[in-house]
Amino acid sequence: MPRDYKQQLDDIIQAITFIREYVKDMDYKAFEADRKTQHAVIHNLEVIGEAARSMPDEVKDNAAEIEWYKIIALRNILIHEYFGVNLKIVWDVVRNKLDALESTCRKLL
């Protein structure tokens, strides 16, 4: 039975909350040196990407300001090219993209 899109939005919001917890007192240098935090953040970005991938198109169409295809593409890179992950891109997403995504997800609920 497919999950309701609201559950997927909740998954995204929860993953963002976890990521913020993990990096709250970090700068990039500390993040780059902390493999446990890297793995935890990457896992939650994968969760976000999977939820976005499974989200019905009509829901995504109602939030066209979010570049859903980029979220899904990042998920694919993280899952299939783990050893080739660019931590600078991950850090940029964490610091510059999650606020807008969370705000939009909350509006869609």
Short mmCIF file of C-alpha atoms in Angstrom, two decimals:
data_model
loop_
_atom_site.label_atom_id
_atom_site.label_comp_id
_atom_site.label_asym_id
_atom_site.label_seq_id
_atom_site.Cartn_x
_atom_site.Cartn_y
_atom_site.Cartn_z
CA MET A 1 0.00 0.00 0.00
CA PRO A 2 1.55 3.32 -1.05
CA ARG A 3 2.31 5.81 1.67
CA ASP A 4 0.31 8.99 1.88
CA TYR A 5 2.18 12.05 0.60
CA LYS A 6 1.79 13.68 4.02
CA GLN A 7 3.88 10.88 5.52
CA GLN A 8 6.55 11.59 2.91
CA LEU A 9 6.49 15.28 3.80
CA ASP A 10 6.84 14.34 7.46
CA ASP A 11 9.82 12.13 6.55
CA ILE A 12 11.49 15.10 4.85
CA ILE A 13 10.86 17.41 7.79
CA GLN A 14 12.13 14.81 10.27
CA ALA A 15 15.28 14.19 8.21
CA ILE A 16 15.96 17.94 8.07
CA THR A 17 15.53 18.12 11.86
CA PHE A 18 18.06 15.31 12.32
CA ILE A 19 20.55 16.94 9.96
CA ARG A 20 20.31 20.23 11.82
CA GLU A 21 20.93 18.42 15.10
CA TYR A 22 24.00 16.69 13.71
CA VAL A 23 25.68 19.85 12.35
CA LYS A 24 24.38 22.57 14.67
CA ASP A 25 27.76 23.59 16.09
CA MET A 26 29.91 22.64 13.11
CA ASP A 27 31.68 24.49 10.38
CA TYR A 28 32.75 22.81 7.15
CA LYS A 29 36.19 21.89 8.46
CA ALA A 30 34.68 20.05 11.45
CA PHE A 31 32.14 18.33 9.18
CA GLU A 32 34.86 17.24 6.78
CA ALA A 33 36.79 15.67 9.66
CA ASP A 34 33.82 13.85 11.23
CA ARG A 35 32.92 10.70 9.30
CA LYS A 36 30.10 9.73 11.64
CA THR A 37 28.36 13.04 11.06
CA GLN A 38 28.99 12.78 7.32
CA HIS A 39 27.35 9.36 7.24
CA ALA A 40 24.39 10.50 9.33
CA VAL A 41 23.82 13.58 7.19
CA ILE A 42 24.18 11.65 3.94
CA HIS A 43 21.73 9.01 5.15
CA ASN A 44 19.15 11.67 5.93
CA LEU A 45 19.69 13.36 2.56
CA GLU A 46 19.00 9.95 1.02
CA VAL A 47 15.77 9.77 3.03
CA ILE A 48 14.79 13.21 1.74
CA GLY A 49 15.57 12.17 -1.82
CA GLU A 50 13.62 8.94 -1.54
CA ALA A 51 10.60 10.77 -0.13
CA ALA A 52 10.84 13.31 -2.98
CA ARG A 53 11.17 10.53 -5.56
CA SER A 54 8.02 8.84 -4.23
CA MET A 55 6.00 12.04 -3.91
CA PRO A 56 3.06 12.28 -6.33
CA ASP A 57 3.71 14.66 -9.23
CA GLU A 58 0.61 16.71 -8.41
CA VAL A 59 2.04 17.48 -4.97
CA LYS A 60 5.40 18.47 -6.43
CA ASP A 61 3.61 20.60 -9.04
CA ASN A 62 2.02 22.57 -6.20
CA ALA A 63 5.52 23.43 -4.96
CA ALA A 64 7.27 24.26 -8.21
CA GLU A 65 9.68 26.58 -6.38
CA ILE A 66 11.45 23.47 -5.07
CA GLU A 67 13.80 21.83 -7.54
CA TRP A 68 12.56 18.32 -6.84
CA TYR A 69 14.59 16.85 -9.69
CA LYS A 70 17.80 18.10 -8.03
CA ILE A 71 16.80 16.51 -4.72
CA ILE A 72 16.17 13.22 -6.48
CA ALA A 73 19.42 13.51 -8.48
CA LEU A 74 21.37 14.09 -5.26
CA ARG A 75 19.76 10.99 -3.75
CA ASN A 76 20.84 8.95 -6.76
CA ILE A 77 24.41 10.20 -6.48
CA LEU A 78 24.53 9.52 -2.75
CA ILE A 79 23.17 6.01 -3.10
CA HIS A 80 25.01 4.88 -6.22
CA GLU A 81 28.31 6.75 -6.01
CA TYR A 82 28.91 6.85 -2.30
CA PHE A 83 32.70 6.97 -2.52
CA GLY A 84 32.50 9.77 -5.05
CA VAL A 85 30.38 12.05 -2.87
CA ASN A 86 31.54 15.66 -2.89
CA LEU A 87 31.32 16.83 0.72
CA LYS A 88 31.33 20.49 -0.35
CA ILE A 89 28.09 19.91 -2.24
CA VAL A 90 26.60 18.07 0.73
CA TRP A 91 27.60 20.95 3.02
CA ASP A 92 26.13 23.53 0.64
CA VAL A 93 22.83 21.66 0.60
CA VAL A 94 22.82 21.41 4.40
CA ARG A 95 23.57 25.09 4.94
CA ASN A 96 21.70 26.68 2.03
CA LYS A 97 18.84 24.51 0.78
CA LEU A 98 17.07 22.84 3.68
CA ASP A 99 15.27 25.89 5.11
CA ALA A 100 13.30 26.50 1.90
CA LEU A 101 12.53 22.81 1.54
CA GLU A 102 11.27 22.53 5.11
CA SER A 103 9.14 25.66 4.78
CA THR A 104 7.54 24.37 1.59
CA CYS A 105 6.91 20.92 3.05
CA ARG A 106 5.19 22.45 6.05
CA LYS A 107 2.94 24.49 3.75
CA LEU A 108 2.02 21.38 1.78
CA LEU A 109 0.89 19.56 4.92
#
